[in-house]
Coordinates of C-alpha atoms and ligand atoms in Angstrom, one line a residue:
M25 CA 123.6 171.4 158.8
I26 CA 125.9 174.2 159.9
E27 CA 124.4 176.8 162.2
Q28 CA 125.6 180.4 162.3
N29 CA 126.2 182.8 165.2
V30 CA 125.1 180.5 168.0
S31 CA 125.1 181.6 171.6
L32 CA 127.1 179.1 173.7
K33 CA 125.5 180.1 176.9
P34 CA 123.4 176.9 177.1
Y35 CA 126.4 174.8 176.3
N36 CA 128.8 175.7 179.1
T37 CA 128.1 175.0 182.7
F38 CA 129.5 178.4 183.7
G39 CA 126.6 179.9 181.7
L40 CA 129.0 182.3 179.9
N41 CA 127.6 184.1 177.0
A42 CA 130.2 183.6 174.2
Q43 CA 129.2 183.3 170.5
A44 CA 130.3 180.6 168.0
K45 CA 130.6 181.8 164.4
L46 CA 129.7 178.4 163.1
M47 CA 128.4 175.2 164.8
A48 CA 127.9 171.7 163.6
R49 CA 126.2 169.1 165.7
V50 CA 127.4 165.6 164.9
N51 CA 125.5 162.4 166.0
S52 CA 127.5 159.8 164.2
V53 CA 131.1 159.1 163.2
A54 CA 130.1 159.4 159.5
A55 CA 128.6 162.9 160.1
L56 CA 131.7 163.9 162.0
Q57 CA 134.0 162.7 159.2
E58 CA 131.8 164.6 156.7
V59 CA 132.3 167.8 158.6
L60 CA 136.0 167.2 158.9
A61 CA 136.3 166.6 155.2
D62 CA 134.2 169.6 154.1
V63 CA 136.5 171.8 152.0
K64 CA 134.5 175.0 152.7
L65 CA 135.1 174.5 156.4
K66 CA 138.8 173.5 156.2
K67 CA 140.1 177.0 156.9
E68 CA 138.0 177.4 160.0
E69 CA 139.5 177.0 163.4
R70 CA 137.9 174.0 165.0
F71 CA 136.7 173.7 168.6
I72 CA 135.3 170.5 170.0
L73 CA 132.5 170.9 172.5
G74 CA 131.3 168.1 174.7
G75 CA 129.2 168.9 177.9
G76 CA 131.0 172.2 178.4
S77 CA 131.5 171.4 182.0
N78 CA 135.2 172.1 182.2
L79 CA 135.4 175.1 180.1
L80 CA 136.0 178.8 180.7
L81 CA 135.1 180.9 177.6
T82 CA 136.9 184.2 177.8
K83 CA 136.0 185.2 174.2
D84 CA 133.8 184.4 171.2
I85 CA 134.8 181.4 169.0
D86 CA 135.6 182.8 165.5
G87 CA 135.5 179.4 163.9
L88 CA 133.7 176.1 163.8
V89 CA 132.4 174.5 167.0
I90 CA 131.8 170.8 166.5
K91 CA 129.3 169.7 169.1
N92 CA 129.8 166.0 169.9
E93 CA 126.4 164.4 170.2
L94 CA 127.4 160.8 169.6
A95 CA 124.8 158.7 171.5
G96 CA 124.2 155.1 172.4
I97 CA 125.2 152.7 175.2
E98 CA 125.7 149.0 174.5
V99 CA 127.2 145.8 176.1
V100 CA 129.9 144.8 173.6
N101 CA 131.4 141.9 175.4
E102 CA 130.9 139.8 178.6
T103 CA 133.2 137.5 180.6
P104 CA 132.3 135.6 183.8
E105 CA 133.5 138.6 185.8
H106 CA 133.0 141.6 183.6
F107 CA 130.7 143.5 181.3
F108 CA 132.3 145.7 178.6
I109 CA 130.1 148.7 178.1
K110 CA 130.6 151.0 175.1
S111 CA 129.2 154.5 175.2
G112 CA 129.0 157.2 172.7
A113 CA 131.1 160.2 173.7
G114 CA 128.1 162.6 173.6
V115 CA 126.2 160.6 176.3
V116 CA 125.9 162.6 179.5
W117 CA 128.3 161.0 182.0
H118 CA 125.8 160.7 184.9
E119 CA 123.2 159.1 182.5
L120 CA 125.8 156.4 181.8
V121 CA 126.3 156.0 185.5
L122 CA 122.6 155.6 186.1
H123 CA 122.3 153.1 183.3
C124 CA 125.1 151.0 184.7
I125 CA 123.6 151.1 188.2
A126 CA 120.1 150.1 186.9
N127 CA 121.7 147.1 185.1
G128 CA 124.0 146.0 187.8
Y129 CA 127.3 147.0 186.2
A130 CA 129.6 148.0 189.0
G131 CA 132.6 150.3 189.2
I132 CA 131.5 153.8 188.4
E133 CA 129.1 154.4 191.3
N134 CA 131.7 156.6 193.1
L135 CA 131.8 158.8 189.9
S136 CA 128.1 159.7 190.2
L137 CA 126.9 163.2 189.3
I138 CA 130.2 164.3 187.8
P139 CA 129.1 166.9 185.2
G140 CA 130.1 166.6 181.6
N141 CA 129.9 164.0 178.8
V142 CA 131.4 160.6 178.4
G143 CA 134.0 161.9 175.9
A144 CA 135.5 164.2 178.5
A145 CA 135.9 161.5 181.0
P146 CA 139.1 160.0 179.6
M147 CA 140.3 163.4 178.4
Q148 CA 140.9 164.5 181.9
N149 CA 140.7 161.1 183.7
I150 CA 137.8 162.2 185.9
G151 CA 137.9 161.1 189.5
A152 CA 136.1 161.3 192.8
Y153 CA 136.0 159.6 196.1
G154 CA 138.9 157.3 195.6
V155 CA 138.0 156.2 192.0
E156 CA 139.4 157.4 188.7
L157 CA 138.2 156.7 185.2
K158 CA 141.4 154.8 184.5
D159 CA 140.4 152.2 187.1
V160 CA 137.5 151.0 184.9
F161 CA 138.7 152.1 181.4
H162 CA 139.1 149.5 178.7
S163 CA 139.6 151.4 175.4
L164 CA 138.3 154.3 173.4
E165 CA 137.9 155.2 169.8
A166 CA 138.8 158.6 168.4
V167 CA 138.6 160.3 165.0
E168 CA 141.8 162.0 163.9
M169 CA 140.9 165.5 162.8
A170 CA 143.5 165.8 160.0
T171 CA 142.5 162.6 158.3
G172 CA 139.1 161.5 159.6
N173 CA 140.5 158.1 160.4
V174 CA 139.2 156.2 163.4
E175 CA 141.8 155.0 165.8
S176 CA 141.6 152.8 168.9
F177 CA 143.4 153.7 172.1
S178 CA 144.2 151.3 175.0
A179 CA 144.6 152.5 178.6
S180 CA 148.4 152.7 178.2
D181 CA 148.0 154.7 175.0
C182 CA 146.0 157.3 176.9
E183 CA 148.8 157.9 179.4
F184 CA 146.4 158.7 182.2
G185 CA 147.6 160.8 185.2
Y186 CA 145.9 162.9 187.8
R187 CA 143.3 164.8 185.7
E188 CA 145.6 164.2 182.8
S189 CA 145.8 162.2 179.6
V190 CA 147.7 162.2 176.3
F191 CA 144.7 164.1 174.8
K192 CA 145.5 167.1 177.0
R193 CA 149.2 166.9 176.2
K194 CA 151.0 165.3 173.2
L195 CA 147.8 164.8 171.2
K196 CA 146.0 168.0 172.2
G197 CA 143.7 169.2 169.5
Q198 CA 144.4 166.2 167.2
F199 CA 141.6 163.7 168.0
I200 CA 137.9 163.8 168.7
I201 CA 136.9 161.0 171.1
S202 CA 133.9 159.2 169.6
S203 CA 133.3 156.3 172.0
V204 CA 134.6 154.9 175.3
T205 CA 134.5 151.3 176.4
L206 CA 134.5 150.5 180.2
K207 CA 135.3 147.2 181.8
L208 CA 132.8 147.0 184.7
N209 CA 132.4 144.3 187.3
K210 CA 129.6 141.8 187.8
K211 CA 130.5 141.5 191.5
P212 CA 130.9 145.0 193.1
N213 CA 134.2 145.8 194.6
F214 CA 133.2 148.8 196.8
N215 CA 135.5 151.6 197.5
T216 CA 134.0 153.4 200.4
S217 CA 137.3 154.2 202.2
Y218 CA 136.8 157.9 201.5
G219 CA 135.6 159.1 204.9
A220 CA 132.7 161.1 203.7
I221 CA 131.1 158.0 202.0
E222 CA 131.3 155.9 205.1
E223 CA 129.7 158.7 207.1
E224 CA 126.9 159.2 204.6
L225 CA 126.1 155.5 204.4
Q226 CA 125.9 155.4 208.2
R227 CA 123.7 158.5 208.2
L228 CA 121.4 156.7 205.7
G229 CA 121.4 153.7 208.0
I230 CA 123.0 151.4 205.4
S231 CA 125.2 148.6 206.8
S232 CA 125.7 146.6 203.6
P233 CA 126.1 148.8 200.6
S234 CA 124.9 148.3 197.1
I235 CA 126.0 150.1 194.0
K236 CA 122.8 152.1 194.2
T237 CA 123.2 153.2 197.8
V238 CA 126.9 154.1 197.3
S239 CA 125.8 156.2 194.3
Q240 CA 123.1 157.8 196.4
A241 CA 125.7 158.6 199.2
V242 CA 128.0 160.2 196.6
I243 CA 125.1 162.2 195.1
N244 CA 124.1 163.4 198.6
I245 CA 127.7 164.5 199.4
R246 CA 128.2 166.3 196.1
Q247 CA 124.8 168.0 196.4
S248 CA 125.7 169.2 199.9
K249 CA 128.9 171.1 198.8
L250 CA 128.9 171.5 195.0
P251 CA 126.6 174.1 193.4
D252 CA 124.2 172.8 190.8
P253 CA 125.3 174.4 187.5
K254 CA 121.7 174.8 186.5
V255 CA 121.2 177.1 189.5
L256 CA 124.7 178.7 189.9
G257 CA 127.1 178.5 186.9
N258 CA 130.4 176.7 187.8
S259 CA 132.8 174.1 186.4
G260 CA 133.4 171.9 189.5
S261 CA 136.9 172.2 190.8
F262 CA 138.5 175.2 189.1
F263 CA 142.1 174.2 190.1
K264 CA 143.8 170.9 190.5
N265 CA 145.1 169.9 193.9
P266 CA 148.8 170.7 193.7
V267 CA 151.3 167.9 194.1
V268 CA 154.5 169.0 195.8
P269 CA 157.7 167.3 197.0
T270 CA 157.1 165.8 200.4
S271 CA 160.0 167.8 201.8
Q272 CA 158.1 171.0 200.8
Y273 CA 155.0 169.6 202.5
E274 CA 156.9 169.0 205.7
E275 CA 158.2 172.6 205.7
L276 CA 154.7 173.9 205.2
Q277 CA 153.4 171.6 208.0
A278 CA 156.0 173.1 210.4
K279 CA 154.4 176.5 209.8
H280 CA 150.8 175.4 209.3
P281 CA 150.2 172.3 211.5
N282 CA 146.7 171.7 210.1
I283 CA 147.6 171.7 206.4
P284 CA 146.0 168.6 204.8
G285 CA 148.3 166.4 202.7
Y286 CA 147.7 163.1 201.0
P287 CA 150.4 160.7 199.8
A288 CA 150.7 160.8 195.9
G289 CA 153.5 158.3 195.0
D290 CA 156.6 159.7 196.8
E291 CA 155.1 163.2 196.6
T292 CA 152.3 164.8 198.6
K293 CA 149.0 166.2 197.2
L294 CA 147.8 169.3 198.9
A295 CA 144.1 170.4 199.2
A296 CA 143.7 173.4 196.9
G297 CA 140.4 174.2 198.7
W298 CA 142.2 174.5 202.0
L299 CA 144.9 176.8 200.6
I300 CA 142.3 179.1 199.0
E301 CA 140.2 179.1 202.1
Q302 CA 143.2 180.1 204.3
C303 CA 143.8 183.1 202.0
G304 CA 140.3 184.3 202.8
W305 CA 138.6 183.7 199.5
K306 CA 136.0 181.1 200.6
G307 CA 132.5 182.5 200.1
K308 CA 133.9 185.9 198.9
V309 CA 131.9 187.6 196.2
V310 CA 133.9 189.6 193.7
G311 CA 131.7 191.5 191.3
N312 CA 129.7 188.8 189.5
T313 CA 131.9 186.0 190.5
G314 CA 133.5 184.4 193.6
S315 CA 134.7 181.3 195.4
H316 CA 131.8 179.1 196.6
A317 CA 130.8 179.3 200.2
K318 CA 130.8 175.6 200.7
Q319 CA 133.8 174.6 198.6
A320 CA 136.5 177.2 198.0
L321 CA 137.9 175.3 195.0
V322 CA 134.8 176.0 193.0
L323 CA 134.5 179.4 191.3
V324 CA 130.9 180.5 190.5
N325 CA 129.1 182.8 188.1
Y326 CA 126.5 184.8 190.1
G327 CA 124.6 185.6 186.9
N328 CA 126.3 188.1 184.7
A329 CA 130.0 187.2 185.0
T330 CA 132.2 187.2 181.9
G331 CA 134.9 184.6 181.4
V332 CA 137.5 187.3 181.7
E333 CA 136.2 188.3 185.1
I334 CA 136.4 184.7 186.3
F335 CA 139.9 184.3 184.8
K336 CA 141.0 187.5 186.6
L337 CA 139.7 186.2 189.9
S338 CA 141.5 182.9 189.4
E339 CA 144.8 184.9 188.8
Q340 CA 144.2 186.8 192.1
I341 CA 143.6 183.5 193.9
M342 CA 146.7 181.9 192.4
S343 CA 148.9 184.8 193.4
S344 CA 147.7 185.0 196.9
V345 CA 148.1 181.3 197.4
Y346 CA 151.7 181.6 196.0
D347 CA 152.4 184.5 198.3
A348 CA 151.1 182.8 201.4
F349 CA 152.4 179.2 200.8
G350 CA 154.9 179.3 197.9
V351 CA 152.7 176.9 196.0
R352 CA 151.6 177.4 192.4
L353 CA 148.0 176.4 191.6
E354 CA 147.2 175.0 188.2
R355 CA 143.8 175.4 186.6
E356 CA 141.8 172.3 186.0
V357 CA 139.4 174.0 183.6
N358 CA 140.3 174.6 179.9
V359 CA 140.6 178.3 179.2
Y360 CA 139.7 179.5 175.8
Ligands
LIG26 N1 139.1 171.9 201.9 C1 139.0 173.1 202.7 N2 138.2 174.1 202.3 C2 137.4 174.0 201.2 C3 137.4 172.8 200.4 C4 138.3 171.8 200.8 O1 139.7 173.2 203.7 O2 136.6 175.0 201.0 C5 140.0 170.8 202.3 C6 139.5 170.0 203.4 O3 140.6 169.6 204.2 C7 139.0 168.7 202.7 C8 139.9 168.6 201.6 O4 140.2 170.0 201.2 O5 139.0 167.6 203.5 C9 139.4 167.9 200.4 O6 138.2 168.5 200.0 P1 137.1 167.6 199.1 O7 136.9 166.3 199.7 O8 135.9 168.5 198.9 O9 137.8 167.3 197.7 P2 138.7 168.3 196.8 O10 140.1 167.8 197.0 O11 138.4 169.7 197.0 C10 138.6 166.6 194.8 C11 138.3 166.7 193.3 C12 136.8 166.7 193.1 C13 136.2 165.5 193.7 C14 136.5 165.4 195.2 C15 136.0 164.2 195.9 C16 140.2 167.8 192.3 C17 140.7 169.0 191.7 N3 139.0 167.8 192.8 O12 138.2 167.8 195.4 O13 136.6 166.7 191.7 O14 134.8 165.5 193.6 O15 138.0 165.5 195.4 O16 136.8 163.1 195.5 O17 140.9 166.8 192.4 C18 136.5 168.2 189.9 O18 137.5 167.7 189.5 O19 135.8 169.0 189.2 C19 135.9 167.7 191.1 C20 134.8 168.2 191.6

């Protein structure tokens, strides 16, 4: 069934009040193919909506929103060392994480509490605390919008990078991810090297971690700095951490000895949160929006912000970071 004039406020974690002219909720590949083949809908602009957690809506959508609600989690294969878990793209990512932890499938515990749905995870190669989706990815299936055909993609087909994949670049707007298969470990291989996790495990009095306790540590850390979208609209990190030539980092370091930098291949990744904080934005309220008091990289909606207002704030932040450091920030969120 196609719904008309739907408010998208409940469907984006910024809580922005944009309207969709038409909306189709699809809970199977067949239903999705039917919508794609519908001649009456062919002329409409199509917009694919997952969990709406990485989305800044600056205007209404004068077209067809396809809401991906493909459900289901199953074990599709097993070897002595691995479980292969296939999940519908419409499953809430954290629900998949909790399901895996409850069943002893290891590898995504560090990715606990990342907002959004499973379909978005490969789209932007989600990552946190030293783990990225690509580390546990096996394959995905996606429906080609033009033909309705289902195609399979391996990890190399996806061309994963830092918050990047082929679906944000070459194949942008061409495929709808329908399911994702992860290759998870029977024997956990903990990645607790990220300082904050070690500290939190110590604070919890845990000397030998389990996937459950690592997940709990990650949840505690995230909850201590990142605002809950149900309480304060936001989309996690608004910008990417910029990667610059190491020579540029060294020049910056000469002027700003405390500037954080992390090796990224032969380049250096800077902490966007630090750059933004140095420019005085952290905790600053600008009208109905602002940079979060506990994590400068997160922009928030204090209740009645519009997407345009948040976009304008992001432009101001980008230009002040450029003026102060000569570094261009890039948005992580998708702006519509
Ligand atoms: N920092 C500041 N001030 C701030 C925030 C950060 O100075 O207000 C500096 C500190 O030096 C801190 C460093 O930035 O040590 C890194 O901060 P943090 O550990 O909070 O991580 P992040 O680089 O800001 C990235 C991801 C997050 C992910 C965390 C943890 C990006 C764009 N963001 O944030 O992912 O949860 O690491 O691994 O890569 C997201 O993508 O939406 C997201 C939340």
